[in-house]
Coordinates of C-alpha atoms and ligand atoms in Angstrom, one line a residue:
X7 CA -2.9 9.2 -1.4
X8 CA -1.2 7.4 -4.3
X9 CA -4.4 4.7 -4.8
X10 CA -7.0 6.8 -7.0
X11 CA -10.3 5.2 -6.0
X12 CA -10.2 2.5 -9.2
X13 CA -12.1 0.1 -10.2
X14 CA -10.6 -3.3 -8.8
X15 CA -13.6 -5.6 -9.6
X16 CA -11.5 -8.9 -10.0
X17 CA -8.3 -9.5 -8.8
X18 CA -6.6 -12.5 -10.4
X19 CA -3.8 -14.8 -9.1
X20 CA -1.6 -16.7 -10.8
X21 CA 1.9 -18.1 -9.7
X22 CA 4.5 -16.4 -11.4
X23 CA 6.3 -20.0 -12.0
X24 CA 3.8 -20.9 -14.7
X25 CA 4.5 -19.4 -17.6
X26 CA 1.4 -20.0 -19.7
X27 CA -0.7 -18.6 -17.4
X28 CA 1.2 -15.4 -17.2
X29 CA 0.6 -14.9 -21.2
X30 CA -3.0 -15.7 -20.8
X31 CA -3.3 -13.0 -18.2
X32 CA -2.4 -10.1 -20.5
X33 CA -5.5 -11.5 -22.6
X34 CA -7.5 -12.3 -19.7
X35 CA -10.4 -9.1 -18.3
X36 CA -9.2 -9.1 -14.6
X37 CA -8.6 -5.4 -13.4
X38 CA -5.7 -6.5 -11.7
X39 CA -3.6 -9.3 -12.1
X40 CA -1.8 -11.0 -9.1
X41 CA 1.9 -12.8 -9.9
X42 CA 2.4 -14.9 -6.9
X43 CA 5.8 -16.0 -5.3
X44 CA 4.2 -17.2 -2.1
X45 CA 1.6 -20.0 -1.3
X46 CA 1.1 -21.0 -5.2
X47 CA 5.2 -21.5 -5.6
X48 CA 7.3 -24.3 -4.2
X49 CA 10.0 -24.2 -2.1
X50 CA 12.4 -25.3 -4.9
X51 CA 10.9 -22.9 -7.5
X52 CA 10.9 -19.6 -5.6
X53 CA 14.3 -18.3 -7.1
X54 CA 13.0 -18.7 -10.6
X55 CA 9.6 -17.5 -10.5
X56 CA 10.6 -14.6 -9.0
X57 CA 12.9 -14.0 -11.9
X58 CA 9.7 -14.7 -14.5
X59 CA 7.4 -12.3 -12.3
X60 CA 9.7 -9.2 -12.7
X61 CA 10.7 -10.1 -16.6
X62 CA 7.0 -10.5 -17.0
X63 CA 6.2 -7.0 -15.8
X64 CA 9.3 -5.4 -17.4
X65 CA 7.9 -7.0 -20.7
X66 CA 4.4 -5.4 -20.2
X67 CA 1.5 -6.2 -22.3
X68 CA -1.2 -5.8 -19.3
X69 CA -2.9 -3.1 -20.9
X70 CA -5.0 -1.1 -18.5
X71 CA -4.2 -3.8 -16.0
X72 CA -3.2 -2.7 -12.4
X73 CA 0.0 -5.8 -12.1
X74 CA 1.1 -6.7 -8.5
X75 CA 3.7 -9.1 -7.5
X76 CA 2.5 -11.2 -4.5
X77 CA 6.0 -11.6 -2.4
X78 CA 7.1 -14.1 0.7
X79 CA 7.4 -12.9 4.0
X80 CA 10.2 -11.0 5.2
X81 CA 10.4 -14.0 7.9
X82 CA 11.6 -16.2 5.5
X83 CA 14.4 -16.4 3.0
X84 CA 12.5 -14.8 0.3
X85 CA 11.3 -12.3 1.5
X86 CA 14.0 -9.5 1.7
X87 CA 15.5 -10.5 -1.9
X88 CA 11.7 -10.3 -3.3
X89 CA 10.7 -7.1 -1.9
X90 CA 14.4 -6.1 -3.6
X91 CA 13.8 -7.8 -7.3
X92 CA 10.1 -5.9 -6.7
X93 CA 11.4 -2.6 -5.9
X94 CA 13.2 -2.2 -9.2
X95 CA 10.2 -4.1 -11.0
X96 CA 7.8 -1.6 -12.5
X97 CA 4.9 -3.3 -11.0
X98 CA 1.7 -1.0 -9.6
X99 CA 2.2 -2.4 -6.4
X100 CA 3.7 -5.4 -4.3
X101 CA 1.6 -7.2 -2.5
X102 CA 3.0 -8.9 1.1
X103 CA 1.5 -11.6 2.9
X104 CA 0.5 -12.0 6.7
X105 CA 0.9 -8.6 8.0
X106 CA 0.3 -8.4 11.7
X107 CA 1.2 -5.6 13.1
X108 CA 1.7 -1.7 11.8
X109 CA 5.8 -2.7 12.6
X110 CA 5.6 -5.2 9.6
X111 CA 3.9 -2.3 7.2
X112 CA 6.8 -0.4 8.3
X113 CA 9.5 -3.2 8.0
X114 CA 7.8 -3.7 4.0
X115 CA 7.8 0.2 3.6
X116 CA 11.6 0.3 4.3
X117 CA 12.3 -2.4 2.3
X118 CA 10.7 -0.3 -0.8
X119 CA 12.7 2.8 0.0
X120 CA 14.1 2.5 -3.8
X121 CA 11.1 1.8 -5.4
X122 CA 9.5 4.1 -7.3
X123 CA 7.2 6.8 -5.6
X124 CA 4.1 5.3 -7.6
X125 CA 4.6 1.6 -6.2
X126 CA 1.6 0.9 -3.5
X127 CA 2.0 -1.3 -0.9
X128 CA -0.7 -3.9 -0.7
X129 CA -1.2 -6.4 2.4
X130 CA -2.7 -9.2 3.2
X131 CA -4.9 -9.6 5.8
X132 CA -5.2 -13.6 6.8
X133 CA -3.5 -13.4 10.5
X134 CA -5.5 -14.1 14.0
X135 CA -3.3 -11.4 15.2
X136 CA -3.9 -8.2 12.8
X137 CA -7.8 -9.2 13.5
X138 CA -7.1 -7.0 17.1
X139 CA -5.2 -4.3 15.2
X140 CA -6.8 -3.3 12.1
X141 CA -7.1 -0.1 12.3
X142 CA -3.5 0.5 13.7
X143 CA -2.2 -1.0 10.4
X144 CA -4.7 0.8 8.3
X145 CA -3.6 4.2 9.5
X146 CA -0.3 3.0 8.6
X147 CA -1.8 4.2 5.5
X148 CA -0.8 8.1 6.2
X149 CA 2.4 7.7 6.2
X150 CA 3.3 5.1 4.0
X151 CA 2.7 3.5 0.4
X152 CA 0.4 1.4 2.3
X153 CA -2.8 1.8 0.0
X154 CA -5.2 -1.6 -0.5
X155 CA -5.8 -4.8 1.4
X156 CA -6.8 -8.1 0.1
X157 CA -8.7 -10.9 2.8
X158 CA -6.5 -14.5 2.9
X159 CA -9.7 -16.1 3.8
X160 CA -8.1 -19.8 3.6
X161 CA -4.9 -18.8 6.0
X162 CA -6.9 -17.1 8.4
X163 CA -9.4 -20.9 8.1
X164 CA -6.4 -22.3 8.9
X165 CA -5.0 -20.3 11.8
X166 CA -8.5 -19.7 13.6
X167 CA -9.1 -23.8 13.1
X168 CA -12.5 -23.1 11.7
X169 CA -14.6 -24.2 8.3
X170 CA -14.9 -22.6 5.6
X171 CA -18.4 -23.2 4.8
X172 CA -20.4 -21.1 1.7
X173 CA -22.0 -19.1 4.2
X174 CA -18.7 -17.9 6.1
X175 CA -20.2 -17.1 8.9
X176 CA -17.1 -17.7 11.1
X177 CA -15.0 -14.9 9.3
X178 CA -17.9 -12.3 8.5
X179 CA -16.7 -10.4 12.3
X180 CA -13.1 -10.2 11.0
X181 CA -14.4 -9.0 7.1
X182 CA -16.7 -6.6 8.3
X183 CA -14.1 -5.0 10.9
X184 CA -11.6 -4.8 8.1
X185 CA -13.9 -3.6 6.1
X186 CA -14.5 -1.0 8.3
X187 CA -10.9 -0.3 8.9
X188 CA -9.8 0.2 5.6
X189 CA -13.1 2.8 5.0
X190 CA -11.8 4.6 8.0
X191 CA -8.7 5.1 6.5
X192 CA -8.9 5.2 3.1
X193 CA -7.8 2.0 2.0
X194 CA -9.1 0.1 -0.8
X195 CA -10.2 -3.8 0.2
X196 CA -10.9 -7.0 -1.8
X197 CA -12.9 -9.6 -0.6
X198 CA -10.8 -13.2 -0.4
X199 CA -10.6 -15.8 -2.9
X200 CA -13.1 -18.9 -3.8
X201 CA -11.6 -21.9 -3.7
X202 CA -14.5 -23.3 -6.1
X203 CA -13.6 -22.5 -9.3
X204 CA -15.9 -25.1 -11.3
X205 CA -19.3 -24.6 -9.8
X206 CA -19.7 -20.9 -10.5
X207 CA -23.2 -20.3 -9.4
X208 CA -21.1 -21.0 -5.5
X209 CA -18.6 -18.5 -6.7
X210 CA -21.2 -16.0 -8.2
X211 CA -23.3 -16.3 -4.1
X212 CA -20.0 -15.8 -2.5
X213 CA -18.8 -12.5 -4.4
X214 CA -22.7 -11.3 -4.2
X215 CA -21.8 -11.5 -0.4
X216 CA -18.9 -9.6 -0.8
X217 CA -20.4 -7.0 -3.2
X218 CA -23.0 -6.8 0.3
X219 CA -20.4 -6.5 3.0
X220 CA -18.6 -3.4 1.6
X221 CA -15.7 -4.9 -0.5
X222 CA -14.7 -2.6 -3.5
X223 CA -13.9 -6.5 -5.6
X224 CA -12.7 -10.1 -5.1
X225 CA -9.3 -11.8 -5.0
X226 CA -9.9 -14.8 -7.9
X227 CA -7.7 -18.2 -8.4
X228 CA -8.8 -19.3 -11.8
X229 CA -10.0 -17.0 -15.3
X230 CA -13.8 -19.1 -15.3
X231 CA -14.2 -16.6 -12.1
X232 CA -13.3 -13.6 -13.9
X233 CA -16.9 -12.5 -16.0
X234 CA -19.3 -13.2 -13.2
X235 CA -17.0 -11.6 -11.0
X236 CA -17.0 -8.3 -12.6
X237 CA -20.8 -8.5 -13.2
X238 CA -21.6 -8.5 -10.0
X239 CA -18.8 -5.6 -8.9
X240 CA -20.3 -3.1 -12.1
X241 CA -23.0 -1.0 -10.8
X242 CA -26.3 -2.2 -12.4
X243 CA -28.4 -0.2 -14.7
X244 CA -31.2 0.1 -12.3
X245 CA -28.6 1.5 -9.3
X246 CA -27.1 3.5 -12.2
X247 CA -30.2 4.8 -13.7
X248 CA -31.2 5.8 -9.7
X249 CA -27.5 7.7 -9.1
X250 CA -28.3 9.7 -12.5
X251 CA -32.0 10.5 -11.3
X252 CA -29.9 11.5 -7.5
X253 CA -27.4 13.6 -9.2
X254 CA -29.9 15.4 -11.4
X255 CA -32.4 16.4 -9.0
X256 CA -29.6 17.9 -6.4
X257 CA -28.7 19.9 -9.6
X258 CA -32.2 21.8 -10.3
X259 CA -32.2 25.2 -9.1
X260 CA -35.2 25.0 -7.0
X261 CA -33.2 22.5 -5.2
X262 CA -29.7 24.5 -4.2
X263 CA -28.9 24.9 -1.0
X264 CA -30.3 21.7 0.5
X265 CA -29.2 18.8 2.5
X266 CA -32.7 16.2 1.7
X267 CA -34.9 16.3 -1.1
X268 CA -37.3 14.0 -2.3
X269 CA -36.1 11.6 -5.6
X270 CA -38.9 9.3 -7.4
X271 CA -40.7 9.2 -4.0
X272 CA -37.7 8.3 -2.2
X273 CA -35.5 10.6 0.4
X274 CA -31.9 11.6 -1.2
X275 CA -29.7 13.4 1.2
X276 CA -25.8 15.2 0.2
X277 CA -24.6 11.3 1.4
X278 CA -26.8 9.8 -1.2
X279 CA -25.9 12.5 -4.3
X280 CA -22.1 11.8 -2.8
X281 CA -22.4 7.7 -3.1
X282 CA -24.4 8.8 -6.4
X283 CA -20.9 10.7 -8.0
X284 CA -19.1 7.7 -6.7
X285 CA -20.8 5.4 -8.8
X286 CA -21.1 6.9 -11.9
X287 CA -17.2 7.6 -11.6
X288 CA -17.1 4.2 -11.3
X289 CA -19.2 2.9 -14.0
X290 CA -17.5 5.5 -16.5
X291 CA -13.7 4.1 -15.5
X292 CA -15.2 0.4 -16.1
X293 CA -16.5 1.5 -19.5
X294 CA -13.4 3.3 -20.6
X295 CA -11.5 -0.1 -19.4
X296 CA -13.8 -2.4 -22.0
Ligands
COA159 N1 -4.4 -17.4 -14.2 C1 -4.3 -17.5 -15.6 N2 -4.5 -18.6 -16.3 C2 -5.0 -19.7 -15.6 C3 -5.2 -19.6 -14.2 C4 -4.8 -18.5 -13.5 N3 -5.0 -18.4 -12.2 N4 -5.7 -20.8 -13.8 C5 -5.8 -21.6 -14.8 N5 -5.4 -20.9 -15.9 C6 -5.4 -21.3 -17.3 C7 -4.7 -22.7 -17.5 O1 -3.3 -22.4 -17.8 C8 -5.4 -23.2 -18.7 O2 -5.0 -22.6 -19.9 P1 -5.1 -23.3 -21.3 O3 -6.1 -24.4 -21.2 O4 -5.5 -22.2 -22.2 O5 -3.7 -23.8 -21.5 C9 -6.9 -22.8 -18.5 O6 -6.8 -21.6 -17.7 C10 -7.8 -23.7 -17.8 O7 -7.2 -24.2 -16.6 P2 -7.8 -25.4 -15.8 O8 -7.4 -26.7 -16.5 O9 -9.3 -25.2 -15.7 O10 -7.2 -25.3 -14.4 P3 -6.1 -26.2 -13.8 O11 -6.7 -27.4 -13.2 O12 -4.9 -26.3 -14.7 O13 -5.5 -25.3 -12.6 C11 -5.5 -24.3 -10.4 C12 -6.3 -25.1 -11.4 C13 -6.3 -23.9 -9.2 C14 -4.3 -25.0 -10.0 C15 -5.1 -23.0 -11.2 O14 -6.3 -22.3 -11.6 C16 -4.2 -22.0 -10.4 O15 -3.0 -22.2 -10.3 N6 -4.8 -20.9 -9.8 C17 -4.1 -19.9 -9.1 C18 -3.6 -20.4 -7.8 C19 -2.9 -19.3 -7.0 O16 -2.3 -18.4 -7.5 N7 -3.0 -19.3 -5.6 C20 -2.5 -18.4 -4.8 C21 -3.5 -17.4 -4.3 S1 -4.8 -18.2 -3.3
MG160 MG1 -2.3 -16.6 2.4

């Protein structure tokens, strides 16, 4: 496993073809910072932003930042040279769009065969067609850098023709299966961008959805997302208050040796004291970040 369980609260984009955003990111709170080469460039400005996104990371000045650089497909005429310029970049990881099938994990895998043992491979999850095969790509995460998946809810909009309404009820099937699939096999998965970035009490119900449906953070588009964002992915005193009280009470000796006690009138059981450690790990890597 090469993707410690982190936290990954916000995940900002940004195209790597705009150079004032990129400075702002090193400035900006965002556990993880997104350089795109895909959707956000332009045809005619591919070459060159792919140039800025690997300068960028060679420069540094992220901080504690995880950096990924988002690359085109390996369908197109981007894709191979990106996955090259990406390989040599220093970037955590390299994130590749559409993925359908565990073949294209293994096409990206191969392309990365110089990179660096520490470079993850992120995917994209926005096809009609991974939607029958998640858990064959996820298990693609034994045996290959294949270590975190991000939801392209406007792609998979587009390709299943339906709206993407506040409530998102067409697409809560596919996010709760992959979801699922990435849990199964270990794979870290962040909930898929707003596309409202000025009305941020719809951007602030949308991640509380995905803080409900299991994601470990949110994909972002703009840095106004970026506070309430990582509010609502930081454990909350109360829930952090109620891990300490778990983790305590599993520890008193008149306690050892069992599976369910009772905590402040409440049944705790070794799942619970295990979510309980998970949490407080959490919350102590998201202090040590600020
Ligand atoms: N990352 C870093 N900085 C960003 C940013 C981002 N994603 N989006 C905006 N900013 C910066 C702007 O450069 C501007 O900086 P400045 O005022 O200090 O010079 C400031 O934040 C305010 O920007 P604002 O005027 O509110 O936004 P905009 O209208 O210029 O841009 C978008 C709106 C949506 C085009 C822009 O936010 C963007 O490009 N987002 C990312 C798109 C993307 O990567 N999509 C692919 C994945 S879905
Ligand atoms: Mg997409």
């Amino acid at each position: 496993m090469i993707a410690p369980d982190r936290p990954r609260r916000s995940a900002l984009y940004l195209p790597a073809s705009n150079a004032r955003a990129i400075e702002k990111a090193r400035t900006l709170p965002a556990d993880v910072i997104i350089l795109d080469l895909e959707d956000a460039v332009a045809p005619e400005a591919k070459v060159e932003a792919r140039a800025a996104a690997v300068a960028a990371v060679r420069e540094g000045g992220f901080g504690g930042r995880e950096v990924a650089i988002r690359a085109n497909g390996l369908d197109t005429e981007w894709g191979a040279d990106d996955l090259a310029a990406i390989a040599q970049s220093g970037a955590d990881a390299v994130l590749v769009p559409k993925v359908s099938s565990p073949t294209d994990i293994a096409a990206c895998e191969a392309a990365l065969q110089s990179a660096p043992p520490s470079m993850q491979l992120w995917a994209m999850i926005e096809t009609c067609a991974v939607v029958g095969q998640l858990d064959a790509v996820a298990a693609m995460a034994k045996t290959t850098r294949l270590s975190l998946w991000i939801m392209g809810v406007n792609d998979l909009a587009k390709e299943m023709r339906a709206k993407l309404t506040p409530e998102r009820t067409p697409f809560l099937p596919a996010l709760t299966l992959a979801v699922c699939a990435a849990r199964a096999n270990g794979v870290a998965v962040l909930d898929g961008v707003c596309n409202e970035f000025r009305d941020l009490a719809v951007f602030r119900r949308e991640a509380e959805q995905g803080l409900l449906w299991g994601f470990d953070g949110k994909s972002l588009i703009h840095p106004d997302q970026i506070a309430p964002c990582n509010e609502v992915f930081s454990p909350g005193e109360a829930e952090l208050a109620q891990a300490n009280s778990i983790i305590a009470a599993f520890a008193l000796p008149e306690n050892a040796g069992k599976g369910a006690i009772r905590v402040e009138g409440k049944m705790a059981e070794l799942l619970h004291l295990e979510q309980a450690k998970r949490l407080v790990a959490i919350a102590q890597q998201i202090a040590a970040l600020s």
